[in-house]
XYZ file of C-alpha atoms in Angstrom:
754
model
C -33.453 -49.561 -56.840
C -29.805 -49.128 -57.920
C -28.828 -48.152 -61.495
C -26.912 -51.433 -61.898
C -29.981 -53.468 -61.034
C -32.123 -51.398 -63.373
C -29.728 -51.971 -66.301
C -29.583 -55.702 -65.524
C -33.362 -55.854 -65.391
C -33.718 -54.097 -68.732
C -31.217 -56.442 -70.364
C -32.935 -59.546 -69.043
C -36.465 -58.451 -69.790
C -36.315 -56.354 -72.968
C -37.709 -59.115 -75.169
C -40.599 -59.586 -72.728
C -41.511 -55.927 -73.131
C -41.712 -56.313 -76.910
C -43.851 -59.423 -76.699
C -46.318 -58.267 -74.056
C -49.484 -57.038 -75.734
C -50.237 -53.464 -74.824
C -47.129 -53.243 -72.639
C -44.603 -51.876 -75.177
C -42.377 -49.242 -73.637
C -43.462 -50.041 -70.071
C -40.859 -51.296 -67.667
C -41.827 -54.424 -65.685
C -42.728 -53.608 -62.160
C -44.958 -50.725 -63.283
C -48.579 -51.825 -63.791
C -50.831 -50.222 -66.362
C -53.008 -47.352 -65.316
C -56.015 -48.406 -63.289
C -59.215 -46.444 -62.912
C -59.263 -44.726 -59.510
C -61.270 -46.645 -56.925
C -61.552 -49.742 -59.104
C -61.585 -51.952 -55.979
C -63.667 -49.615 -53.845
C -66.941 -51.500 -54.198
C -65.728 -55.069 -53.863
C -68.185 -57.008 -51.702
C -67.061 -58.629 -48.454
C -66.983 -62.112 -49.950
C -64.295 -64.633 -50.821
C -62.376 -63.280 -53.851
C -61.716 -65.430 -56.920
C -59.011 -68.029 -56.335
C -56.909 -66.518 -59.140
C -57.418 -62.786 -59.771
C -57.350 -61.523 -63.357
C -54.551 -59.056 -62.658
C -52.665 -60.212 -59.566
C -50.820 -57.605 -57.528
C -47.613 -58.278 -55.653
C -48.764 -57.043 -52.252
C -52.365 -58.187 -52.248
C -52.003 -61.479 -54.076
C -48.415 -62.752 -54.221
C -47.006 -61.709 -50.833
C -49.676 -63.571 -48.798
C -48.668 -66.791 -50.586
C -45.116 -66.466 -49.229
C -46.464 -66.258 -45.696
C -49.266 -68.815 -45.894
C -47.103 -71.506 -47.507
C -44.258 -71.036 -45.014
C -41.654 -69.598 -47.393
C -40.962 -66.660 -45.083
C -40.640 -68.548 -41.806
C -37.426 -68.406 -39.787
C -36.743 -72.044 -40.729
C -36.803 -71.151 -44.407
C -36.080 -67.916 -46.292
C -37.370 -65.599 -43.569
C -34.392 -66.024 -41.275
C -31.726 -63.328 -41.102
C -29.538 -63.766 -44.174
C -32.092 -66.063 -45.789
C -31.399 -69.574 -46.979
C -29.750 -70.560 -50.217
C -29.022 -66.907 -50.916
C -32.734 -66.065 -50.964
C -33.878 -63.760 -48.143
C -37.465 -62.732 -47.450
C -38.795 -60.632 -44.611
C -39.626 -62.774 -41.594
C -43.255 -63.988 -41.820
C -43.748 -61.469 -44.647
C -43.777 -58.685 -42.056
C -42.277 -56.253 -44.581
C -43.780 -57.414 -47.892
C -42.560 -54.364 -49.816
C -38.987 -55.478 -49.169
C -39.551 -58.905 -50.759
C -40.035 -57.747 -54.357
C -36.411 -57.160 -55.295
C -35.065 -60.481 -53.892
C -37.657 -62.342 -55.979
C -37.233 -60.455 -59.253
C -33.593 -59.410 -59.161
C -32.028 -61.762 -56.605
C -29.927 -64.762 -57.623
C -28.640 -62.766 -60.623
C -32.106 -62.829 -62.120
C -32.252 -66.646 -62.278
C -35.335 -66.971 -60.047
C -37.732 -65.567 -62.651
C -38.183 -66.635 -66.266
C -40.346 -64.034 -67.968
C -40.202 -65.855 -71.312
C -41.646 -69.046 -69.801
C -43.004 -68.122 -66.324
C -43.827 -71.769 -65.574
C -40.080 -72.540 -65.754
C -39.166 -69.920 -63.151
C -36.931 -71.325 -60.414
C -39.170 -69.438 -57.986
C -41.973 -71.835 -58.950
C -39.980 -74.980 -59.703
C -38.526 -75.136 -56.210
C -41.778 -74.270 -54.476
C -43.606 -77.062 -56.324
C -40.831 -79.601 -55.785
C -40.024 -79.929 -59.508
C -36.446 -78.961 -58.597
C -34.752 -80.180 -55.421
C -35.728 -77.910 -52.573
C -34.605 -78.397 -48.929
C -37.878 -76.843 -47.809
C -39.909 -79.445 -49.668
C -43.028 -78.761 -51.694
C -44.821 -75.578 -50.692
C -47.710 -75.815 -53.156
C -48.642 -77.902 -56.169
C -48.471 -77.198 -59.880
C -51.793 -75.817 -61.148
C -52.862 -74.946 -57.572
C -54.418 -71.491 -57.011
C -51.079 -70.293 -55.587
C -49.168 -71.513 -58.655
C -51.658 -70.034 -61.108
C -51.692 -66.689 -59.267
C -47.912 -66.355 -59.486
C -47.826 -67.467 -63.138
C -50.488 -64.956 -64.091
C -48.643 -62.229 -62.183
C -45.432 -63.026 -64.069
C -47.225 -63.077 -67.392
C -48.484 -59.577 -66.619
C -44.899 -58.379 -66.150
C -44.636 -58.902 -62.372
C -46.139 -55.501 -61.571
C -45.320 -53.657 -58.386
C -45.432 -49.923 -57.906
C -44.834 -47.625 -54.974
C -48.346 -46.327 -55.575
C -49.950 -49.755 -55.245
C -52.520 -49.927 -52.439
C -51.065 -50.862 -49.065
C -52.817 -52.490 -46.168
C -54.547 -49.874 -44.051
C -56.274 -52.040 -41.420
C -56.893 -55.692 -40.716
C -59.536 -57.312 -38.544
C -61.146 -60.642 -37.738
C -64.897 -61.123 -37.598
C -66.442 -61.910 -35.249
C -64.107 -60.367 -32.679
C -65.722 -62.127 -29.706
C -67.520 -65.466 -29.802
C -69.213 -67.699 -27.263
C -69.279 -71.171 -28.772
C -72.440 -73.199 -28.263
C -70.890 -76.609 -27.706
C -67.747 -78.622 -28.260
C -67.279 -79.592 -31.880
C -69.634 -76.943 -33.268
C -67.715 -75.112 -36.041
C -67.692 -71.386 -36.628
C -66.160 -69.649 -39.644
C -63.912 -66.673 -38.961
C -63.493 -64.036 -41.648
C -60.402 -61.933 -42.185
C -61.108 -58.474 -43.593
C -58.518 -56.126 -45.053
C -58.933 -52.439 -45.829
C -56.421 -50.814 -48.169
C -55.162 -47.310 -48.699
C -57.250 -46.884 -51.839
C -60.409 -47.403 -49.778
C -61.080 -50.918 -51.039
C -62.007 -53.807 -48.772
C -61.402 -57.511 -49.299
C -62.243 -60.750 -47.595
C -58.755 -62.236 -47.269
C -59.632 -65.319 -45.227
C -58.082 -67.616 -47.841
C -54.813 -65.627 -47.711
C -54.531 -65.406 -43.918
C -52.475 -67.531 -41.526
C -54.491 -68.686 -38.494
C -53.254 -70.107 -35.189
C -54.747 -70.857 -31.776
C -53.331 -69.556 -28.498
C -54.861 -72.484 -26.614
C -54.795 -75.728 -28.591
C -56.322 -77.663 -25.714
C -59.484 -75.556 -25.986
C -59.615 -74.222 -29.546
C -58.786 -75.879 -32.851
C -58.561 -73.726 -35.975
C -58.145 -74.947 -39.541
C -56.058 -73.415 -42.292
C -59.220 -71.738 -43.598
C -60.254 -70.157 -40.294
C -62.871 -72.664 -39.131
C -62.811 -72.859 -35.325
C -64.158 -75.631 -33.115
C -64.053 -75.914 -29.357
C -62.466 -79.029 -27.913
C -63.317 -78.533 -24.234
C -64.638 -75.742 -22.055
C -62.354 -72.779 -21.584
C -61.180 -69.775 -23.523
C -58.485 -68.470 -25.775
C -57.862 -66.559 -28.956
C -57.358 -67.324 -32.606
C -54.624 -65.167 -34.083
C -54.658 -64.210 -37.742
C -51.704 -62.806 -39.693
C -51.858 -61.072 -43.062
C -49.206 -58.871 -44.733
C -47.466 -58.190 -41.440
C -50.663 -57.257 -39.605
C -52.068 -59.301 -36.738
C -55.672 -59.687 -35.643
C -57.450 -61.796 -33.062
C -60.814 -63.306 -32.308
C -61.475 -64.119 -28.647
C -63.536 -67.239 -28.038
C -64.973 -69.016 -25.021
C -66.757 -72.324 -24.666
C -68.970 -72.669 -21.568
C -68.899 -75.817 -19.513
C -71.731 -78.298 -19.772
C -72.983 -78.690 -16.216
C -76.306 -79.734 -14.758
C -78.201 -77.721 -12.194
C -78.856 -74.011 -11.645
C -76.043 -71.548 -11.154
C -75.926 -70.256 -7.557
C -75.883 -66.621 -6.532
C -72.336 -65.513 -5.696
C -71.984 -62.522 -3.351
C -69.293 -60.042 -4.395
C -67.078 -58.227 -1.913
C -65.919 -55.593 -4.422
C -65.565 -54.855 -8.151
C -63.034 -57.666 -8.625
C -65.595 -60.273 -7.678
C -68.233 -58.763 -9.933
C -66.023 -59.230 -12.982
C -64.580 -62.615 -11.973
C -67.887 -64.143 -10.897
C -69.818 -62.796 -13.900
C -67.210 -64.374 -16.152
C -67.428 -67.696 -14.302
C -71.195 -67.615 -14.675
C -70.841 -67.110 -18.449
C -68.535 -70.119 -18.486
C -70.912 -72.060 -16.217
C -68.014 -72.807 -13.859
C -68.543 -72.977 -10.110
C -65.870 -71.375 -7.918
C -64.380 -73.249 -5.002
C -65.611 -72.754 -1.479
C -64.396 -70.011 0.821
C -60.966 -70.516 2.397
C -60.789 -71.301 6.117
C -59.487 -68.714 8.550
C -56.240 -70.688 8.938
C -55.744 -70.856 5.165
C -56.484 -67.178 4.644
C -54.284 -65.989 7.505
C -51.279 -67.961 6.255
C -51.871 -66.972 2.634
C -52.271 -63.246 3.164
C -49.448 -62.992 5.718
C -47.010 -64.702 3.379
C -48.127 -62.532 0.457
C -47.779 -59.243 2.334
C -44.991 -59.801 4.855
C -43.037 -62.683 3.332
C -43.178 -64.570 6.646
C -45.421 -67.044 8.451
C -47.966 -65.954 11.033
C -46.830 -66.922 14.508
C -48.791 -69.416 16.628
C -49.929 -66.472 18.761
C -51.192 -64.617 15.677
C -53.029 -67.737 14.546
C -54.713 -68.110 17.925
C -55.682 -64.435 18.042
C -57.206 -64.463 14.554
C -59.156 -67.678 15.140
C -60.590 -66.343 18.394
C -61.861 -63.183 16.675
C -65.465 -63.646 15.514
C -66.012 -60.182 14.003
C -67.546 -60.181 10.513
C -64.921 -57.755 9.204
C -61.867 -59.366 10.770
C -60.286 -60.183 7.399
C -60.603 -56.566 6.274
C -59.016 -55.421 9.537
C -56.250 -57.994 9.137
C -55.352 -56.696 5.674
C -55.352 -53.100 6.924
C -52.982 -54.073 9.744
C -50.641 -56.091 7.532
C -50.235 -53.266 5.024
C -48.989 -50.986 7.795
C -46.313 -53.323 9.127
C -42.621 -52.652 8.365
C -42.296 -56.184 6.942
C -44.692 -55.155 4.164
C -42.262 -52.398 3.195
C -39.356 -54.856 3.205
C -41.167 -57.400 1.036
C -42.604 -54.886 -1.414
C -39.155 -53.307 -1.743
C -37.657 -56.702 -2.576
C -40.158 -57.211 -5.397
C -39.479 -53.717 -6.765
C -35.722 -54.264 -6.608
C -36.201 -57.394 -8.702
C -38.334 -55.412 -11.147
C -35.881 -52.499 -11.383
C -32.855 -54.847 -11.373
C -30.997 -53.236 -8.488
C -27.729 -55.036 -9.039
C -24.327 -53.646 -7.975
C -22.636 -55.354 -10.933
C -24.634 -53.026 -13.167
C -23.765 -49.782 -11.397
C -19.993 -49.517 -11.144
C -16.912 -49.385 -13.300
C -15.161 -52.322 -11.680
C -15.056 -50.624 -8.263
C -16.886 -52.991 -5.932
C -17.264 -50.615 -2.981
C -18.701 -47.819 -5.102
C -20.960 -50.246 -6.964
C -22.359 -51.457 -3.653
C -22.867 -47.863 -2.574
C -24.820 -47.054 -5.730
C -27.035 -50.137 -5.356
C -27.614 -49.434 -1.669
C -28.598 -45.839 -2.422
C -31.114 -47.037 -4.993
C -32.440 -49.638 -2.541
C -32.844 -47.106 0.258
C -34.668 -44.706 -2.041
C -37.081 -47.470 -3.066
C -37.585 -48.531 0.576
C -38.392 -44.985 1.677
C -40.755 -44.522 -1.274
C -42.672 -47.664 -0.304
C -42.652 -46.726 3.370
C -44.237 -43.350 2.574
C -46.695 -44.976 0.134
C -45.461 -42.656 -2.587
C -47.984 -42.558 -5.470
C -46.887 -44.906 -8.252
C -46.956 -42.220 -10.940
C -44.662 -40.044 -8.851
C -42.392 -43.011 -8.108
C -41.993 -43.806 -11.813
C -41.646 -40.140 -12.769
C -38.743 -39.682 -10.339
C -36.997 -42.705 -11.848
C -37.506 -41.745 -15.492
C -36.465 -38.102 -14.972
C -33.576 -38.875 -12.594
C -30.399 -36.838 -13.045
C -27.196 -36.328 -11.104
C -24.508 -38.507 -9.601
C -25.188 -42.230 -9.523
C -23.236 -42.304 -6.244
C -25.408 -39.637 -4.640
C -28.859 -39.942 -6.234
C -30.336 -43.434 -5.962
C -32.823 -43.466 -8.875
C -30.172 -42.161 -11.284
C -28.832 -45.717 -11.214
C -31.843 -46.871 -13.213
C -30.002 -45.574 -16.267
C -26.934 -47.592 -15.283
C -28.821 -50.892 -15.603
C -28.705 -50.486 -19.382
C -26.309 -48.156 -21.177
C -27.693 -47.742 -24.704
C -30.785 -45.773 -25.686
C -32.631 -48.740 -27.155
C -31.853 -51.053 -24.215
C -33.044 -48.376 -21.814
C -36.214 -48.014 -23.836
C -36.815 -51.771 -23.691
C -36.284 -51.663 -19.936
C -38.858 -48.884 -19.499
C -41.324 -50.606 -21.796
C -41.111 -53.941 -20.029
C -40.996 -52.657 -16.439
C -43.559 -49.839 -16.577
C -45.671 -50.269 -19.721
C -46.035 -54.049 -19.988
C -44.649 -54.287 -23.529
C -41.720 -56.195 -24.949
C -40.130 -54.262 -27.770
C -37.050 -56.391 -28.439
C -38.434 -58.147 -31.550
C -39.086 -54.820 -33.247
C -35.426 -53.830 -32.944
C -34.692 -55.619 -36.233
C -38.078 -56.323 -37.821
C -41.751 -55.804 -37.213
C -43.014 -57.750 -34.216
C -44.605 -60.954 -35.584
C -47.485 -60.990 -33.082
C -47.876 -57.368 -32.062
C -48.383 -53.977 -33.644
C -44.843 -52.644 -33.174
C -42.683 -51.848 -36.195
C -39.000 -51.022 -36.375
C -39.951 -47.357 -36.675
C -41.984 -47.607 -33.455
C -38.968 -49.162 -31.748
C -36.304 -46.678 -32.787
C -38.547 -43.617 -32.605
C -39.447 -44.490 -29.015
C -35.794 -45.216 -28.233
C -34.947 -41.721 -29.498
C -36.551 -40.375 -26.316
C -34.287 -42.347 -23.997
C -31.454 -41.306 -26.311
C -31.794 -37.901 -24.636
C -30.315 -39.417 -21.445
C -26.522 -39.156 -21.340
C -23.718 -40.143 -19.002
C -20.697 -38.003 -18.189
C -17.793 -38.332 -15.815
C -18.090 -36.771 -12.371
C -15.470 -35.325 -10.067
C -15.312 -38.334 -7.760
C -13.451 -41.569 -8.449
C -15.338 -43.541 -11.132
C -18.353 -41.281 -10.662
C -21.039 -41.252 -13.365
C -23.434 -38.324 -13.692
C -26.740 -38.703 -15.544
C -27.837 -35.708 -17.629
C -30.467 -34.890 -20.263
C -29.677 -33.472 -23.699
C -32.502 -32.624 -26.101
C -30.240 -32.301 -29.142
C -28.916 -35.861 -28.980
C -29.989 -37.997 -31.932
C -30.023 -41.723 -32.606
C -30.420 -43.473 -35.939
C -32.781 -46.217 -36.965
C -30.689 -49.394 -36.830
C -33.233 -51.902 -38.065
C -32.161 -54.742 -40.350
C -34.469 -53.529 -43.088
C -37.103 -50.874 -43.644
C -37.190 -47.628 -45.548
C -35.959 -45.575 -42.557
C -32.894 -47.665 -41.812
C -29.930 -45.384 -41.156
C -32.070 -42.261 -40.842
C -32.353 -40.101 -37.744
C -35.223 -41.469 -35.619
C -37.752 -38.777 -34.638
C -38.543 -39.050 -30.885
C -42.094 -40.426 -30.727
C -44.183 -41.779 -27.883
C -45.154 -45.416 -28.252
C -48.217 -45.847 -30.432
C -48.331 -42.176 -31.457
C -48.136 -41.083 -35.093
C -46.593 -37.641 -34.658
C -43.184 -36.953 -33.066
C -43.117 -35.577 -29.529
C -43.027 -31.828 -29.105
C -39.572 -30.445 -28.440
C -40.312 -29.300 -24.931
C -37.799 -27.835 -22.521
C -36.809 -31.367 -21.481
C -38.007 -34.280 -23.625
C -37.251 -36.806 -20.885
C -39.645 -34.906 -18.641
C -42.113 -35.065 -21.531
C -41.653 -38.839 -21.658
C -42.517 -39.077 -17.954
C -45.585 -36.857 -18.503
C -46.795 -39.094 -21.322
C -46.156 -42.316 -19.389
C -48.001 -41.274 -16.233
C -50.902 -39.509 -17.916
C -54.186 -41.130 -16.780
C -55.145 -41.448 -20.452
C -52.123 -43.654 -21.140
C -53.603 -47.150 -21.406
C -50.219 -48.845 -21.116
C -49.151 -47.450 -17.753
C -52.037 -48.112 -15.355
C -52.997 -51.420 -16.985
C -49.424 -52.715 -16.792
C -49.159 -51.647 -13.153
C -52.290 -53.428 -11.912
C -51.599 -56.470 -14.079
C -48.209 -56.929 -12.436
C -49.687 -56.333 -8.968
C -52.298 -58.989 -9.671
C -49.571 -61.434 -10.678
C -47.827 -61.019 -7.319
C -50.882 -62.417 -5.547
C -52.213 -64.901 -8.107
C -48.909 -66.042 -9.686
C -50.109 -64.915 -13.120
C -51.527 -61.768 -14.638
C -54.974 -61.045 -15.965
C -52.976 -60.867 -19.191
C -50.049 -63.223 -19.199
C -47.046 -62.791 -19.453
C -47.362 -59.590 -17.440
C -44.613 -57.797 -19.365
C -45.908 -58.780 -22.805
C -49.414 -57.322 -22.886
C -50.310 -57.551 -26.555
C -53.663 -56.485 -27.923
C -54.000 -60.002 -29.324
C -53.553 -61.738 -25.952
C -56.898 -62.577 -24.357
C -57.713 -61.218 -20.926
C -58.648 -64.054 -18.604
C -61.407 -61.868 -17.129
C -62.771 -59.393 -19.694
C -63.067 -55.855 -18.356
C -61.294 -56.464 -15.045
C -57.981 -54.960 -16.120
C -59.556 -51.691 -17.217
C -61.626 -51.545 -14.031
C -58.572 -51.945 -11.805
C -56.571 -49.492 -13.918
C -59.387 -46.982 -13.457
C -59.343 -47.574 -9.695
C -55.600 -46.920 -9.596
C -55.845 -43.678 -11.567
C -58.915 -42.415 -9.695
C -57.212 -43.040 -6.354
C -54.122 -41.051 -7.269
C -52.033 -44.128 -8.066
C -52.243 -45.447 -4.512
C -50.727 -48.926 -4.795
C -52.032 -49.968 -1.394
C -55.586 -49.227 -2.511
C -55.357 -51.789 -5.318
C -53.576 -54.326 -3.103
C -56.326 -53.927 -0.514
C -58.988 -54.550 -3.166
C -57.222 -57.716 -4.268
C -56.620 -59.150 -0.803
C -60.158 -58.487 0.454
C -61.876 -59.827 -2.658
C -63.680 -63.135 -2.369
C -61.719 -64.186 -5.457
C -58.471 -64.039 -3.483
C -60.145 -65.749 -0.531
C -61.318 -68.809 -2.478
C -60.004 -72.185 -1.385
C -57.088 -73.784 -3.210
C -59.029 -77.046 -3.296
C -60.750 -77.359 -6.705
C -64.168 -78.878 -7.251
C -65.448 -81.026 -10.107
C -66.509 -77.934 -12.019
C -63.248 -75.968 -11.894
C -60.647 -78.722 -11.637
C -59.248 -77.941 -15.093
C -59.291 -74.160 -14.682
C -55.853 -72.555 -14.802
C -56.967 -69.243 -16.248
C -60.193 -67.815 -14.778
C -59.393 -67.654 -11.022
C -62.207 -69.966 -9.970
C -59.975 -71.301 -7.205
C -56.744 -70.195 -5.608
C -53.692 -71.743 -7.272
C -50.881 -72.632 -4.819
C -47.637 -70.883 -5.661
C -44.073 -71.447 -4.443
C -42.602 -68.692 -2.338
C -39.754 -66.527 -3.676
C -36.373 -67.762 -2.514
C -35.606 -64.998 0.055
C -39.045 -65.375 1.646
C -38.726 -69.167 1.750
C -35.372 -68.909 3.495
C -36.897 -66.557 6.044
C -39.767 -69.004 6.575
C -37.308 -71.825 7.282
C -35.337 -69.685 9.734
C -38.561 -68.578 11.414
C -39.946 -72.100 11.778
C -36.613 -73.504 13.017
C -35.815 -70.572 15.276
C -32.501 -70.107 13.457
C -30.584 -66.840 13.228
C -28.913 -65.481 10.086
C -27.709 -62.093 8.902
C -27.533 -60.749 5.370
C -25.047 -58.155 4.215
C -23.166 -55.774 6.496
C -26.208 -54.726 8.523
C -26.578 -57.021 11.590
C -30.086 -55.784 12.312
C -31.234 -57.169 8.960
C -31.842 -60.730 9.991
C -34.189 -61.588 7.125
C -33.261 -62.335 3.524
C -36.013 -60.076 2.197
C -34.315 -57.143 3.976
C -31.014 -57.482 2.109
C -30.218 -54.324 0.189
C -27.981 -56.319 -2.165
C -28.716 -59.832 -3.496
C -26.984 -62.223 -1.048
C -24.626 -64.854 -2.409
C -26.154 -68.156 -1.351
C -26.340 -71.675 -2.750
C -29.820 -72.033 -1.278
C -31.128 -68.781 -2.787
C -29.641 -69.617 -6.171
C -31.193 -73.087 -6.145
C -34.624 -71.727 -5.273
C -34.603 -69.108 -8.009
C -33.423 -65.843 -6.501
C -33.544 -63.195 -9.211
C -30.043 -62.122 -10.182
C -31.446 -59.005 -11.851
C -29.155 -59.347 -14.848
C -31.458 -59.513 -17.857
C -34.905 -58.313 -18.843
C -36.102 -61.920 -18.902
C -34.856 -62.320 -15.306
C -36.784 -59.510 -13.625
C -39.055 -61.964 -11.810
C -37.709 -64.783 -9.637
C -37.788 -68.272 -11.091
C -40.125 -70.331 -8.960
C -40.296 -73.702 -10.715
C -39.701 -76.613 -8.300
C -36.894 -78.958 -9.344
C -34.806 -81.891 -8.144
C -31.970 -79.714 -6.817
C -34.399 -77.961 -4.493
C -35.784 -81.264 -3.265
C -32.329 -82.638 -2.483
C -31.363 -79.437 -0.660
C -34.406 -79.681 1.568
C -34.190 -83.378 2.442
C -30.443 -84.027 2.409
C -28.608 -80.775 3.031
C -26.224 -79.988 5.928
C -27.394 -76.386 5.529
C -31.008 -77.219 6.410
C -29.962 -79.796 9.018
C -27.775 -77.179 10.685
C -30.685 -74.771 11.007
C -32.895 -77.444 12.572
C -30.211 -78.706 14.970
C -28.962 -75.271 16.068
C -32.320 -73.504 15.964
C -34.180 -72.739 19.162
C -37.593 -73.942 17.998
C -37.533 -77.636 18.890
C -35.864 -77.092 22.269
C -38.508 -74.530 23.233
C -41.362 -76.680 21.935
C -40.215 -79.771 23.837
C -39.608 -77.763 26.992
C -43.019 -76.082 26.987
C -45.104 -79.038 25.763
C -46.800 -81.151 28.406
C -47.668 -84.021 26.045
C -46.538 -85.437 22.722
C -49.777 -84.091 21.242
C -48.702 -80.585 22.268
C -45.376 -81.048 20.456
C -47.120 -82.083 17.259
C -49.694 -79.262 17.414
C -47.048 -76.597 18.026
C -44.808 -77.762 15.176
C -47.765 -77.815 12.792
C -48.690 -74.280 13.873
C -45.098 -73.097 13.316
C -45.010 -74.491 9.763
C -48.489 -75.006 8.312
C -50.262 -72.504 10.633
C -52.936 -75.059 11.466
C -53.451 -77.984 13.769
C -52.795 -81.495 12.438
C -55.597 -83.634 11.105
C -56.450 -86.875 12.883
C -54.390 -89.111 10.594
C -51.479 -86.674 10.669
C -51.550 -86.667 14.470
C -51.476 -90.457 14.552
C -48.435 -90.683 12.270
C -46.596 -87.920 14.144
C -47.197 -89.556 17.526
C -45.850 -92.794 16.119
C -42.668 -90.986 15.068
C -42.214 -89.344 18.459
C -42.720 -92.595 20.359
C -40.249 -94.464 18.139
C -37.373 -92.160 19.114
C -36.144 -92.301 22.714
C -34.687 -88.770 22.520
C -37.729 -86.512 22.436
C -35.796 -83.469 21.181
C -34.256 -85.370 18.295
C -37.649 -86.823 17.413
C -39.066 -83.291 17.349
C -36.182 -82.187 15.100
C -36.848 -85.050 12.687
C -40.501 -84.150 12.604
C -39.740 -80.463 11.968
C -37.407 -81.416 9.118
C -40.181 -83.513 7.564
C -42.635 -80.612 7.820
C -40.180 -78.129 6.294
C -39.655 -80.479 3.360
C -43.370 -80.869 2.681
C -45.076 -79.311 -0.310
C -47.562 -77.615 2.002
C -44.764 -75.634 3.650
C -42.993 -74.635 0.443
C -46.157 -73.433 -1.306
C -48.482 -70.595 -0.430
C -51.960 -72.071 -0.781
C-alpha cells in the first residue's frame, strides 16, 4: 500500500478509530489478535449466515463472486466498470481489498454509517446501479458486509488463505430423474481450519440437458446421461461428476470385449444401462477404417477381396496391412502438420522461396519420422530441443511458428500436453488450476530458446541460452514485473539449472510419470477416429472436465508408455476394438448418446481427404504443389490454395484455435457440390464413367459399380429401382452415368465417414 493511500486512509478514518470500542490505536485493516487455531475445530456444517467477526477473504470476497459483482459484464472486466475494478470472478480476492476501501477516493465506504456506504447502496439498488440489485437490504450478504465494516473492515496479510477446495461427493450415480442430491463445498485454510462453504460457492452444470443444479448446490437429473457440476470459491474450482442411468426394461446382455478399450467402454455402458448398437457390416467397416487410415476409399477390387475373405481375424489383418501402407504415412503426416502448424507464412522473413523451403524441410522430417514409426516421446523431444538453422533443420521451424516465449509455451501446452494456458496470461484461469505464476514460470523455460541471424540470406538460427530471463507480465498479482523462475507446469519448485534447461523441459515432458503428456497424446489420437476425445476439447483437458469413459484415458496412456510410445500400437488397439466397429445406426437405447461411444458417430472427412475421394471416385487427375508425383491433396507438403479446400475447412495452421480442420457442413459446401463447375469438370473429364459404361454389360452393372466406387457397397433394392429409372430416362448412357455419379458424390453418405 502506498504512503499516499495510507495517509488518506488515516485522515478519512481517524474518528472511526476513536469511536470503535477496544480498537483505539489500531489501524483499520488490521484485525485484533486472535487465539491461534481458533477455527481449527469448526465442524463440517453450514456456518452461521452472518459470522460474528466477518473476515474479508472468507466472508466478504465470496459475496462478490456469488452475487455477480466480479463477472466480466460487471466490475470484473479489465479496467472495471464505473471506475470500480475487481478481479475477474474473484480469482484474486486479495487484490480486491484496496479498490473497495480506498478506490473512488474513499467514497465507496462510510465507516461512520456503514449502511450508507456506496458499496452497499448500489448493490442493494438504493442508488442507481447499471448492474441492478445484487442483494437486498437486511439479507445475509448485506448484514455480513455491514458487520465487517463496523469491525473496521479488517484484512491482514496474515489472515488465513484458502489451502484446498473440494466438492463432496466427488462421484455420484443418481437413482432416478428428479431425485435431488445435496452437494457440499468444503474449504481448508492455511491455519488448518475447515469450513462448509456451500452457501458461499457458485455452482454450474456442464450439461444442462442432463443435470440441473440450484444456487445452493442441489442437483437433480433431468434425463439419462452424465456430466459434472462445477463449483467455484475464492478462485478455486472443484467438480462433482454425476451420471444418471437409463430406465430400460429387460436384462443387460453380455458384451464380448476385443481389448481393454471395450472393457472400459462396455462396463460404463452397463452402468448407464445403455445398449450399444450392433456390429458394423464388413462393407461399413472396410470403408470406415480405410478412410480413417489412408484418407481414401477402398477400391471395388478391395471391397470384393475383403467380402470374400471368411477368416475370423480378417479385420485384424486388414488393420495391420493398412498401417503399413505409404498412404497411412501421408495421411498421418497431414494431421501432424495441422497440429504443428507447418505453414510457410510462419517461417520466413518475407522471402517466399526460403519460407517454402523451411516448411518443406519440416514436412519431410515429419514424414520420415512417421514412416519409421519413430516413438512419440522421441519425436516430441527432437522438436522441443531443436537447434540450428531453420533452413537446414526441419524441426527448428517449430520455434518459428510463435516468436515469443509465452506464445511458444502456449503452443507446447496445447499441442503436446492438452492444456490451454492463454487465460492465465493475465489472470487465474476461471475453470482450471492455472495461475498467472504458473503461466509465466512455465513460459520462462521456453524463454531459453533464442533466435539469431545466420550467414545465409534471411537465415534464422535457433539456439538455447540458460541465462535468458523473462518477467511476469500478468495484469495483476504479487509477482507482476518480477523475474519468472523457470518451473515445470504444476510443480512447486523451480527447475534445476541443468546444462541445458530446454533439454530438461523435454525430459520432464516425456517422462512416463508426466500425466499430461501420455494422456494428451492418446486423447488426441482417439479424437481422430471418433471425432471427439475421451475428454473434450482435446486440447483443454481440465481436471474438472468429466471423462466420457472413466479410467479409459489412463489405461490407454499406460499402454502408450509401456509400449515405448509406439503410436501405431494405440491406433491398432482403437481400430480393432469392438467400440470402433459398432454400427453408426443407433437403437432405441442409445439414440440420444453423443458422449459414451455406444454407437459410431458419422464424421465429415477433412477437406484434403474429401477432395482425394472425389478425384478417386470420378477418375480425375490433379497435382498439388511442384511435385507431379504427388497426385493427392493429403500428400501436399504445403497447404494448397484452393476454393474447394477452403470451403470444406482446410486448416490454415495460423492460430492455436485453428490446429484442427473445421469440419462443420454448411450451405457453401452444399452449393459447391451440387452446382459447381469445379465438380462438374471432374465428373465430365474423369475416366470413371467412361470405363464403367464400357465394361458394364447391363444398366444394373453400371449402378452397382458406381455405388461401389462411392459408398463401397451395392445399392439397396429401392436405390437400384430409382437409379435404373434415371439411366433409362437419358438416351445418352454415359451422360446418365455422369449424372448419377454427381448425385452420389453430393450425398451425405459419401461426404461422411460412417
